Amino acid sequence: MTLEDLREFALVYGCVYFHPNSYRCATLAAGAALQLVDGVMTGRVRNGLALVRPPGHHSMRSAANGFCVFNNVAIAAKYAQQKYGVQRVLIVDWDIHHGQGVQYAFEDDPSVLYFSWHRYEHQKFWPELRESDYDSVGKDKGAGFNINVPWNKVGMQNSDYLAVFFHVLLPVAYEFCPDLVLVCAGFDSAIGDPEGEMCATPDIFAHLTHLLMNLAGGKLCLMLEGGYNLTSLSQSVCVTVRTLLGDPAPRPANLQGPCQSALESIQCVRAAHRKYWSCLKLAAGAPPSEVSTKRIKLEEKEREEKLQRGEAADSKAGITWPQPQTCVLPPVRTAVVIPEEMACPDGCKRFNLSQHADSLSDNLTVLLGKMEKNEICNGLAVVGDVSMAMAPVIQHATSLKQRVLVVCVGGTEVPSHLPEDGTTLTVHISKEAPEEPSCKYYIPVRLKNSCGDTSGFAQAILSVLLPLAYEYDPALVLLTRLPGSGGLNDGAWQQLVSLLQGLAWGHVLVLVQECHKALVKPTAAALSGSPAPSLGRLPAPVVEDFEALERLRVRLQADWMLLRTSVQESGAEDN
Ligand code: ZN
């Protein structure tokens, strides 16, 4: 066709432009996505990002749409199922537009779970579809396998994105247990993008990526979608690739908790899906609709006034944001302090005890010093008594005015010698943990079944520990495994070790007791960057534990905003 014919032909579709080379480019883009799936499924590469144009998530079976010709990700999902017998595929669409093409392709298919967040503004934002709202949950057998999180306001920030991951996507994804994760990786959801108008910084993609890297045994394929501010786009792509390569994620600073509009969306989504997913069973109902309607009218009035004053146009121009911080992976990723008779695990370096430092606490202090100087990223020590070994570590770190996140798994009593002034935050997961928190910075998570119920443990990690940890933003994570954590399987422990590495520039020190020597190998593997094995399809958690976790979450959310999941709970709504 001539350019003139092509222009006319394009009018049939929404928001597309065709050039004589478009077909070739589009087939190359789809082909690149398939090659990436081949690489990951055959184990040639662990994960990857297909940097392709044109994007794909808007296009449909027989219609181009929204700059997209072929639906690269949908085709890749089908291909993985047909060629490699993959049973369950998770598609995470973090582009700021709704990938309606992906939704249409799989809405009646329970083997593909599609998650999308998108600028929606009560159906006023392109593609302005009723079916992009939270109540489109999938059809027939696919009911529950389509998750739409509509953003009804612009300006969403890092906290809003993380809250959706912690309270919607991750619990459901772990319950779904995918064999492969595909991402519609659009970066128009980052700050500075003229289409998205959101305020999440490029750093956030390090965390979104990291949080997906332990699903499906690490089989993760990202395909580029939108992104229209070249500075923001390139920074976001860069931190994403660094994370895929195993570099530590930048610290998630200044998380303020989700805004009211985001909470309203989260509450609606959780309510719409609570009958499909046991992890959401205790979710609150949707907020009363009058609340939303009233607000929309107010917002519209505000917006009109702003437009009249010309503020909307001004606020778009000249947005600036800090460059993402980068951190070079230290020469030693994982140092181990283990008995001489034990072989050094693969990928780790035995930490040579200094001649002069003959006591364990001195050695741990030296190790911490090297982590502070970023000569070592993380460490593992086998000690005679974890409770005793913790004290000097905490003392040393807090003497440097650094916040320490202490995670205790197991143990029969409250660990002593913990400061309560905010220099440490302790999360204690155990069947013997006290029922009530004694202060804002000591949080007992009581699992009746000890840690043997993997579903309950996963829920505790994803919906309680991670939000607390991210909001606290420690400079060091101290993870301890105490006796009395019986029943916790190695896979769940590895998930914990891996997920915590998203914090504190990856500075995680793990202490395990001599009786847990068998944990050295799996722990070292997780610390040195191997993806944790899949937990399998999680059954419904033990009801008692689940209810206790929910009560704890509600009780703590006055102090910890990232634990909030609904508008009523936050209290600000009534005023
Ligand atoms: Zn987009």
Coordinates of C-alpha atoms and ligand atoms in Angstrom, one line a residue:
M1 CA 0.0 0.0 0.0
T2 CA 1.0 3.6 -0.5
L3 CA 1.4 5.8 2.5
E4 CA -1.9 7.4 1.6
D5 CA -3.7 4.0 1.4
L6 CA -2.1 3.0 4.8
R7 CA -3.3 6.2 6.4
E8 CA -6.9 5.5 5.3
F9 CA -6.6 1.8 6.4
A10 CA -5.3 2.9 9.9
L11 CA -8.5 4.9 10.4
V12 CA -10.4 1.7 10.9
Y13 CA -8.5 1.1 14.1
G14 CA -8.0 3.1 17.2
C15 CA -4.8 5.2 17.6
V16 CA -2.5 3.4 15.2
Y17 CA -0.3 4.6 12.4
F18 CA 1.0 2.3 9.6
H19 CA 4.2 2.7 7.6
P20 CA 5.3 0.2 4.9
N21 CA 7.8 -1.2 7.4
S22 CA 5.3 -1.6 10.2
Y23 CA 4.4 -5.3 9.4
R24 CA 8.1 -6.3 9.5
C25 CA 8.8 -4.4 12.7
A26 CA 5.7 -5.9 14.4
T27 CA 6.7 -9.5 13.5
L28 CA 10.2 -8.9 14.7
A29 CA 8.8 -7.6 18.0
A30 CA 6.5 -10.6 18.5
G31 CA 9.4 -12.9 17.4
A32 CA 11.7 -11.3 20.0
A33 CA 9.2 -12.0 22.7
L34 CA 9.0 -15.6 21.7
Q35 CA 12.8 -15.9 21.6
L36 CA 12.9 -14.6 25.1
V37 CA 10.4 -17.2 26.2
D38 CA 12.6 -19.9 24.5
G39 CA 15.7 -18.6 26.4
V40 CA 14.0 -18.7 29.8
M41 CA 12.0 -21.9 29.3
T42 CA 15.1 -23.9 28.1
G43 CA 17.2 -22.5 31.0
R44 CA 19.6 -20.7 28.7
V45 CA 19.0 -17.5 30.5
R46 CA 17.3 -17.0 33.9
N47 CA 15.2 -14.0 33.0
G48 CA 15.1 -11.2 30.4
L49 CA 13.7 -8.0 28.9
A50 CA 12.6 -7.8 25.3
L51 CA 13.2 -4.2 24.2
V52 CA 10.8 -4.1 21.3
R53 CA 8.7 -1.7 19.3
P54 CA 5.9 -1.7 18.5
P55 CA 4.3 -2.5 21.8
G56 CA 1.5 -5.1 22.0
H57 CA -0.9 -5.1 24.9
H58 CA -3.7 -3.1 23.2
S59 CA -4.0 -5.1 20.1
M60 CA -6.7 -7.7 19.6
R61 CA -7.0 -11.0 17.8
S62 CA -7.8 -9.2 14.5
A63 CA -7.4 -5.5 15.2
A64 CA -4.5 -3.2 15.8
N65 CA -5.1 -0.7 18.5
G66 CA -3.2 1.9 20.6
F67 CA 0.2 1.9 18.8
C68 CA 0.1 -1.9 19.0
V69 CA -0.1 -4.3 16.0
F70 CA 0.5 -7.8 17.4
N71 CA -0.1 -8.6 21.1
N72 CA 3.4 -9.7 21.9
V73 CA 2.8 -10.8 25.5
A74 CA -0.5 -12.6 24.8
I75 CA 1.2 -14.5 21.9
A76 CA 4.1 -15.3 24.1
A77 CA 1.8 -16.7 26.8
K78 CA 0.0 -19.0 24.3
Y79 CA 3.4 -20.0 22.8
A80 CA 4.8 -21.0 26.2
Q81 CA 1.7 -23.1 26.8
Q82 CA 1.8 -24.8 23.5
K83 CA 5.5 -25.3 23.1
Y84 CA 6.5 -26.0 26.7
G85 CA 3.4 -27.3 28.3
V86 CA 3.3 -24.4 30.8
Q87 CA 0.2 -24.8 32.9
R88 CA -0.2 -21.4 34.5
V89 CA 1.0 -18.0 33.2
L90 CA 0.9 -14.8 35.2
I91 CA 0.8 -11.6 33.2
V92 CA 1.6 -8.4 35.1
D93 CA 0.7 -5.3 33.2
W94 CA 2.3 -2.3 34.9
D95 CA 1.9 0.0 31.9
I96 CA -0.3 3.0 32.7
H97 CA -2.9 2.0 30.1
H98 CA -5.2 -1.0 30.4
G99 CA -4.1 -3.8 28.1
Q100 CA -7.6 -4.6 27.0
G101 CA -6.2 -6.8 24.3
V102 CA -4.7 -9.1 26.8
Q103 CA -7.9 -9.1 28.9
Y104 CA -10.0 -10.0 25.8
A105 CA -7.6 -12.9 24.9
F106 CA -7.8 -14.6 28.3
E107 CA -10.8 -13.4 30.2
D108 CA -12.5 -16.9 30.1
D109 CA -9.2 -18.8 30.6
P110 CA -8.2 -19.8 34.1
S111 CA -4.7 -20.8 33.0
V112 CA -3.7 -17.2 32.5
L113 CA -4.0 -14.7 35.3
Y114 CA -4.0 -11.2 34.0
F115 CA -3.3 -8.3 36.4
S116 CA -3.3 -4.7 35.2
W117 CA -3.3 -1.3 36.9
H118 CA -4.1 1.6 34.8
R119 CA -5.1 5.3 34.7
Y120 CA -8.9 5.2 34.5
E121 CA -10.4 8.3 36.1
H122 CA -13.8 6.7 36.2
Q123 CA -13.7 5.8 32.6
K124 CA -12.6 9.2 31.4
F125 CA -9.1 8.1 30.3
W126 CA -8.2 6.2 27.1
P127 CA -9.3 3.5 26.1
E128 CA -12.4 4.7 28.2
L129 CA -13.8 1.2 28.5
R130 CA -16.4 0.1 31.0
E131 CA -14.6 -3.3 31.2
S132 CA -11.4 -1.8 32.5
D133 CA -12.9 -1.2 35.9
Y134 CA -12.3 -3.4 38.9
D135 CA -15.5 -5.4 38.6
S136 CA -14.4 -7.0 35.3
V137 CA -13.0 -10.1 37.0
G138 CA -13.1 -12.5 34.1
K139 CA -15.8 -14.7 32.6
D140 CA -17.1 -18.2 33.0
K141 CA -14.2 -20.5 34.0
G142 CA -11.9 -17.5 33.9
A143 CA -13.8 -15.7 36.7
G144 CA -11.3 -14.4 39.2
F145 CA -8.4 -14.6 36.8
N146 CA -8.6 -11.0 35.5
I147 CA -7.6 -8.3 38.0
N148 CA -8.1 -4.7 37.1
V149 CA -6.8 -2.0 39.4
P150 CA -8.2 1.4 38.1
W151 CA -6.3 4.5 39.1
N152 CA -9.0 7.2 39.4
K153 CA -6.6 10.0 40.0
V154 CA -3.3 11.0 38.5
G155 CA -0.2 11.6 40.6
M156 CA 0.0 8.0 42.1
Q157 CA 3.3 7.5 44.0
N158 CA 5.6 4.7 45.0
S159 CA 3.5 3.8 48.1
D160 CA 0.4 3.4 45.9
Y161 CA 2.1 1.0 43.6
L162 CA 3.7 -1.0 46.4
A163 CA 0.4 -1.2 48.4
V164 CA -1.2 -2.8 45.4
F165 CA 1.6 -5.3 45.1
F166 CA 1.5 -6.2 48.8
H167 CA -2.3 -6.4 49.2
V168 CA -3.5 -7.5 45.8
L169 CA -1.0 -8.9 43.3
L170 CA 1.5 -10.8 45.4
P171 CA -0.9 -12.8 47.7
V172 CA -2.9 -13.8 44.7
A173 CA 0.1 -14.5 42.5
Y174 CA 1.6 -16.8 45.2
E175 CA -1.8 -18.6 45.6
F176 CA -2.0 -19.0 41.8
C177 CA 1.5 -20.3 41.6
P178 CA 2.5 -19.5 38.0
D179 CA 5.0 -21.6 36.0
L180 CA 6.0 -18.5 34.1
V181 CA 5.7 -14.7 34.7
L182 CA 5.3 -12.3 31.8
V183 CA 5.3 -8.6 32.3
C184 CA 3.7 -6.0 30.0
A185 CA 6.5 -3.6 31.0
G186 CA 5.3 -0.2 30.1
F187 CA 7.1 2.7 31.8
D188 CA 4.5 5.4 31.1
S189 CA 3.5 4.7 34.7
A190 CA 6.7 6.5 35.9
I191 CA 7.0 10.2 36.8
G192 CA 7.4 12.7 33.9
D193 CA 5.4 10.7 31.4
P194 CA 3.0 12.9 29.6
E195 CA 0.4 10.1 29.1
G196 CA 0.5 8.6 32.6
E197 CA 1.0 11.8 34.7
M198 CA 1.9 9.6 37.6
C199 CA 4.5 10.4 40.2
A200 CA 6.2 7.0 40.9
T201 CA 10.0 7.3 40.5
P202 CA 12.0 5.1 38.2
D203 CA 13.5 3.4 41.4
I204 CA 10.2 1.7 42.0
F205 CA 10.7 -0.6 39.0
A206 CA 13.6 -2.2 40.8
H207 CA 11.2 -3.2 43.6
L208 CA 8.4 -4.2 41.3
T209 CA 10.9 -6.4 39.4
H210 CA 12.5 -7.8 42.6
L211 CA 9.1 -8.7 44.1
L212 CA 8.3 -10.8 41.0
M213 CA 11.7 -12.6 40.8
N214 CA 10.8 -15.4 43.2
L215 CA 7.7 -16.5 41.5
A216 CA 7.8 -19.4 39.0
G217 CA 11.3 -20.3 40.2
G218 CA 12.5 -17.0 38.7
K219 CA 11.2 -17.6 35.2
L220 CA 10.5 -13.9 34.4
C221 CA 10.1 -12.3 30.9
L222 CA 9.5 -8.6 30.5
M223 CA 8.3 -7.1 27.2
L224 CA 8.5 -3.4 26.7
E225 CA 5.2 -1.6 26.2
G226 CA 4.7 2.2 26.5
G227 CA 6.9 5.0 27.8
Y228 CA 6.9 8.5 26.4
N229 CA 9.3 10.6 28.5
L230 CA 12.7 9.4 27.2
T231 CA 14.6 10.4 30.4
S232 CA 12.1 8.6 32.7
L233 CA 11.8 5.7 30.3
S234 CA 15.5 5.1 30.0
Q235 CA 16.1 5.4 33.8
S236 CA 13.3 3.0 34.5
V237 CA 14.5 0.4 32.0
C238 CA 18.0 0.7 33.4
V239 CA 17.0 0.0 37.0
T240 CA 14.8 -2.8 35.8
V241 CA 17.6 -4.5 33.9
R242 CA 20.1 -4.0 36.8
T243 CA 17.6 -5.8 39.1
L244 CA 17.1 -8.7 36.7
L245 CA 20.9 -9.0 36.7
G246 CA 20.9 -9.3 40.5
D247 CA 22.1 -5.8 41.5
P248 CA 20.7 -4.5 44.8
A249 CA 17.7 -2.3 44.6
P250 CA 17.9 1.3 45.7
R251 CA 16.4 2.0 49.2
P252 CA 12.7 2.6 49.0
A253 CA 12.8 6.0 50.8
N254 CA 9.9 8.2 52.0
L255 CA 7.0 5.9 51.6
Q256 CA 4.0 7.8 52.8
G257 CA 1.4 5.1 52.5
P258 CA -1.3 4.9 49.8
C259 CA -3.5 7.9 49.1
Q260 CA -7.3 7.8 49.6
S261 CA -8.1 7.3 46.0
A262 CA -5.6 4.4 45.8
L263 CA -7.1 2.9 48.9
E264 CA -10.5 3.1 47.4
S265 CA -9.3 1.2 44.3
I266 CA -7.5 -1.4 46.4
Q267 CA -10.6 -1.9 48.6
C268 CA -12.8 -2.3 45.5
V269 CA -10.5 -4.8 43.9
R270 CA -10.1 -6.9 47.0
A271 CA -13.8 -6.9 47.5
A272 CA -14.5 -8.0 43.9
H273 CA -12.0 -10.9 44.2
R274 CA -12.6 -12.1 47.7
K275 CA -14.8 -15.0 46.6
Y276 CA -12.2 -16.3 44.2
W277 CA -9.0 -16.1 46.3
S278 CA -8.6 -17.5 49.8
C279 CA -5.9 -15.0 50.6
L280 CA -8.5 -12.2 50.1
K281 CA -11.3 -14.0 51.9
L282 CA -11.3 -11.6 54.8
A283 CA -11.2 -8.5 52.6
A284 CA -13.6 -5.7 53.4
G285 CA -16.6 -5.0 51.1
A286 CA -16.5 -2.3 48.5
P287 CA -16.9 1.3 49.8
P288 CA -20.4 2.8 49.4
S289 CA -20.7 4.0 45.8
E290 CA -22.0 7.5 46.9
V291 CA -18.6 8.2 48.3
S292 CA -17.0 7.8 44.9
T293 CA -19.7 9.6 43.0
K294 CA -19.6 12.6 45.3
R295 CA -15.9 12.8 45.0
I296 CA -15.9 12.6 41.2
K297 CA -18.2 15.6 41.1
L298 CA -15.9 17.5 43.4
E299 CA -12.9 16.5 41.4
E300 CA -14.4 17.5 38.2
K301 CA -15.2 21.0 39.6
E302 CA -11.6 21.3 40.8
R303 CA -10.3 20.2 37.5
E304 CA -12.4 22.7 35.5
E305 CA -11.3 25.5 37.8
K306 CA -7.7 24.5 37.4
L307 CA -8.0 24.3 33.7
Q308 CA -9.5 27.7 33.6
R309 CA -6.6 29.0 35.5
G310 CA -4.2 27.2 33.1
E311 CA -2.6 25.3 36.0
A312 CA -3.0 21.9 34.5
A313 CA -0.8 22.8 31.6
D314 CA 1.8 24.4 33.8
S315 CA 2.0 21.5 36.2
K316 CA 2.9 19.2 33.3
A317 CA 5.9 21.2 32.3
G318 CA 9.2 21.2 34.1
I319 CA 8.6 18.1 36.4
T320 CA 11.9 17.1 37.8
W321 CA 12.9 14.1 40.0
P322 CA 16.1 12.8 41.5
Q323 CA 18.3 10.5 39.4
P324 CA 17.9 6.9 40.5
Q325 CA 20.6 5.9 42.9
T326 CA 22.8 3.1 41.7
C327 CA 24.9 0.8 43.8
V328 CA 27.6 -1.4 42.4
L329 CA 27.4 -5.0 43.5
P330 CA 30.3 -5.4 45.9
P331 CA 33.2 -7.8 45.0
V332 CA 31.8 -10.3 47.5
R333 CA 28.1 -11.0 47.3
T334 CA 27.7 -13.5 50.1
A335 CA 30.1 -14.1 52.9
V336 CA 29.7 -17.1 55.2
V337 CA 30.9 -17.7 58.7
I338 CA 30.5 -21.4 59.1
P339 CA 32.3 -24.2 61.0
E340 CA 35.5 -25.3 59.3
E341 CA 34.3 -28.8 58.7
M342 CA 31.5 -27.4 56.5
A343 CA 32.1 -27.0 52.8
C344 CA 31.7 -23.4 51.5
P345 CA 28.4 -23.3 49.6
D346 CA 28.5 -22.4 45.9
G347 CA 28.8 -18.8 45.0
C348 CA 29.8 -17.8 48.6
K349 CA 33.1 -16.7 50.1
R350 CA 34.2 -18.1 53.5
F351 CA 34.7 -15.1 55.7
N352 CA 38.3 -15.4 56.9
L353 CA 38.3 -14.8 60.6
S354 CA 40.8 -12.2 61.5
Q355 CA 43.8 -13.4 63.5
H356 CA 43.0 -11.1 66.3
A357 CA 39.3 -11.6 66.3
D358 CA 38.8 -14.8 68.1
S359 CA 35.3 -14.3 69.4
L360 CA 32.2 -14.6 67.2
S361 CA 30.9 -11.2 68.0
D362 CA 34.1 -9.6 66.9
N363 CA 33.9 -11.4 63.7
L364 CA 30.3 -10.4 63.1
T365 CA 31.2 -6.8 63.8
V366 CA 34.0 -7.0 61.2
L367 CA 31.6 -8.5 58.7
L368 CA 29.0 -5.8 59.4
G369 CA 31.8 -3.2 58.9
K370 CA 32.5 -4.6 55.4
M371 CA 28.8 -4.6 54.6
E372 CA 28.6 -0.9 55.6
K373 CA 31.5 -0.1 53.3
N374 CA 29.8 -2.2 50.6
E375 CA 32.7 -4.6 50.3
I376 CA 30.3 -7.4 51.1
C377 CA 26.6 -7.5 50.1
N378 CA 25.1 -10.0 52.5
G379 CA 26.2 -12.7 55.0
L380 CA 25.3 -15.9 56.8
A381 CA 26.7 -17.1 60.1
V382 CA 26.1 -20.3 62.0
V383 CA 26.2 -19.6 65.7
G384 CA 25.9 -21.5 68.9
D385 CA 23.2 -19.3 70.3
V386 CA 21.3 -16.9 68.0
S387 CA 19.8 -14.9 70.8
M388 CA 23.2 -14.2 72.2
A389 CA 24.8 -13.5 68.8
M390 CA 22.1 -10.9 68.0
A391 CA 22.9 -8.5 70.8
P392 CA 26.3 -7.3 69.6
V393 CA 25.1 -7.0 66.0
I394 CA 22.2 -4.8 66.9
Q395 CA 24.4 -2.8 69.3
H396 CA 27.0 -2.2 66.6
A397 CA 24.5 -1.2 63.9
T398 CA 22.4 1.1 66.2
S399 CA 25.6 2.7 67.5
L400 CA 26.1 4.0 63.9
K401 CA 22.5 5.5 64.0
Q402 CA 21.4 3.0 61.4
R403 CA 17.9 1.5 61.4
V404 CA 17.9 -2.3 61.7
L405 CA 15.0 -4.5 60.8
V406 CA 15.2 -7.6 62.9
V407 CA 13.1 -10.6 61.7
C408 CA 13.0 -13.5 64.1
V409 CA 11.5 -16.7 62.9
G410 CA 10.7 -19.2 65.7
G411 CA 11.8 -18.7 69.3
T412 CA 9.8 -19.2 72.4
E413 CA 10.1 -15.8 74.1
V414 CA 10.4 -12.1 73.3
P415 CA 14.0 -11.6 72.3
S416 CA 15.6 -9.4 75.0
H417 CA 17.9 -6.5 74.6
L418 CA 15.9 -4.9 71.8
P419 CA 15.8 -1.1 71.9
E420 CA 12.3 0.3 71.7
D421 CA 13.3 3.8 70.4
G422 CA 12.8 3.1 66.7
T423 CA 16.4 2.3 66.0
T424 CA 15.2 -1.3 65.4
L425 CA 12.0 -2.7 64.2
T426 CA 11.5 -6.3 65.3
V427 CA 9.0 -8.6 63.6
H428 CA 8.8 -11.9 65.5
I429 CA 7.0 -14.8 63.7
S430 CA 6.4 -17.7 65.9
K431 CA 3.8 -19.8 67.5
E432 CA 5.0 -18.6 70.9
A433 CA 5.0 -14.9 70.0
P434 CA 3.0 -12.7 72.4
E435 CA -0.5 -11.8 71.3
E436 CA -0.1 -8.0 71.7
P437 CA 2.6 -5.8 70.4
S438 CA 4.5 -4.2 73.4
C439 CA 5.4 -1.1 71.4
K440 CA 5.3 0.3 67.9
Y441 CA 8.7 -1.3 67.1
Y442 CA 8.1 -4.9 68.4
I443 CA 5.6 -6.7 66.3
P444 CA 4.7 -10.3 67.2
V445 CA 3.1 -12.4 64.5
R446 CA 1.6 -15.4 66.1
L447 CA 1.1 -18.4 63.9
K448 CA -0.7 -21.1 66.0
N449 CA 0.5 -23.8 63.6
S450 CA 4.0 -22.6 64.1
C451 CA 5.4 -21.9 60.7
G452 CA 4.3 -25.2 59.3
D453 CA 1.3 -23.8 57.5
T454 CA 3.0 -22.4 54.4
S455 CA -0.1 -20.4 53.3
G456 CA -0.3 -18.6 56.7
F457 CA 3.5 -18.0 56.6
A458 CA 3.3 -16.6 53.1
Q459 CA 0.4 -14.3 54.0
A460 CA 2.4 -13.1 57.1
I461 CA 5.4 -12.3 54.9
L462 CA 3.6 -10.7 51.9
S463 CA 0.9 -8.7 53.7
V464 CA 2.4 -7.9 57.0
L465 CA 6.2 -8.1 57.1
L466 CA 7.0 -6.6 53.7
P467 CA 4.7 -3.5 54.1
L468 CA 6.2 -2.9 57.5
A469 CA 9.7 -3.4 56.3
Y470 CA 9.4 -1.2 53.3
E471 CA 7.8 1.6 55.3
Y472 CA 10.5 1.3 57.9
D473 CA 13.3 1.4 55.3
P474 CA 16.2 -0.2 57.3
A475 CA 19.9 0.2 56.5
L476 CA 20.4 -3.4 57.6
V477 CA 18.2 -6.5 57.8
L478 CA 19.1 -9.1 60.5
L479 CA 17.2 -12.3 59.9
T480 CA 17.4 -14.9 62.6
R481 CA 16.2 -18.5 62.7
L482 CA 15.6 -19.6 66.2
P483 CA 14.7 -23.0 67.5
G484 CA 11.0 -23.6 67.6
S485 CA 10.4 -22.8 64.0
G486 CA 9.7 -26.4 63.2
G487 CA 7.6 -27.3 60.2
L488 CA 8.7 -24.3 58.1
N489 CA 9.8 -25.7 54.8
D490 CA 13.0 -24.7 53.1
G491 CA 11.2 -23.2 50.1
A492 CA 9.2 -20.8 52.3
W493 CA 12.4 -19.8 54.2
Q494 CA 14.2 -19.2 50.9
Q495 CA 11.3 -17.0 49.7
L496 CA 11.8 -14.9 52.9
V497 CA 15.5 -14.7 52.5
S498 CA 15.1 -13.6 48.8
L499 CA 12.3 -11.1 49.4
L500 CA 14.1 -9.3 52.2
Q501 CA 17.0 -8.5 49.9
G502 CA 14.9 -5.8 48.2
L503 CA 15.6 -3.7 51.3
A504 CA 18.7 -2.0 52.7
W505 CA 20.6 -2.2 49.4
G506 CA 20.5 -6.0 49.9
H507 CA 22.4 -5.8 53.2
V508 CA 21.0 -8.9 54.9
L509 CA 22.7 -10.8 57.7
V510 CA 21.3 -14.2 58.5
L511 CA 22.0 -16.0 61.7
V512 CA 21.1 -19.7 62.1
Q513 CA 21.7 -21.9 65.1
E514 CA 24.1 -24.8 65.0
C515 CA 21.1 -27.2 65.2
H516 CA 19.9 -25.8 61.9
K517 CA 23.1 -26.5 59.9
A518 CA 21.1 -28.1 57.2
L519 CA 19.8 -24.6 56.4
V520 CA 23.2 -23.3 55.3
K521 CA 22.9 -24.6 51.7
P522 CA 19.4 -23.3 50.9
T523 CA 20.0 -20.0 52.7
A524 CA 23.3 -19.4 50.9
A525 CA 21.7 -20.2 47.6
A526 CA 19.0 -17.5 48.2
L527 CA 21.6 -15.0 49.4
S528 CA 23.7 -15.5 46.4
G529 CA 20.9 -14.7 44.1
S530 CA 19.3 -18.0 43.1
P531 CA 15.5 -17.6 42.8
A532 CA 13.6 -19.4 45.6
P533 CA 11.8 -22.5 44.5
S534 CA 8.1 -22.3 43.9
L535 CA 5.9 -23.0 47.0
G536 CA 3.4 -25.0 44.9
R537 CA -0.3 -24.2 44.9
L538 CA -1.1 -22.9 48.3
P539 CA -4.2 -24.2 50.1
A540 CA -6.4 -21.9 52.1
P541 CA -4.5 -20.8 55.3
V542 CA -5.5 -22.1 58.7
V543 CA -8.5 -19.9 59.6
E544 CA -7.4 -19.1 63.1
D545 CA -4.0 -17.8 62.0
F546 CA -5.5 -16.0 59.1
E547 CA -8.0 -14.1 61.3
A548 CA -5.2 -13.3 63.8
L549 CA -3.1 -11.8 60.9
E550 CA -5.9 -9.7 59.8
R551 CA -6.6 -8.4 63.3
L552 CA -2.9 -7.6 63.6
R553 CA -2.8 -5.7 60.3
V554 CA -5.9 -3.7 61.3
R555 CA -4.5 -2.9 64.7
L556 CA -1.1 -1.7 63.3
Q557 CA -2.3 0.4 60.5
A558 CA -2.7 3.5 62.6
D559 CA 1.1 3.5 62.9
W560 CA 2.0 1.8 59.7
M561 CA 0.3 3.3 56.6
L562 CA 1.4 0.7 54.1
L563 CA -0.7 -1.9 56.0
R564 CA -3.9 -0.1 55.0
T565 CA -6.2 -1.7 52.5
S566 CA -9.4 0.3 52.7
V567 CA -10.7 3.8 53.1
Q568 CA -12.7 3.4 56.3
E569 CA -9.7 2.0 58.3
S570 CA -7.6 5.1 57.8
G571 CA -10.0 7.3 59.7
A572 CA -9.3 10.4 57.6
E573 CA -12.4 9.8 55.5
D574 CA -14.9 11.1 58.1
N575 CA -13.3 14.5 58.6
Ligands
ZN1 ZN 0.8 2.7 28.0

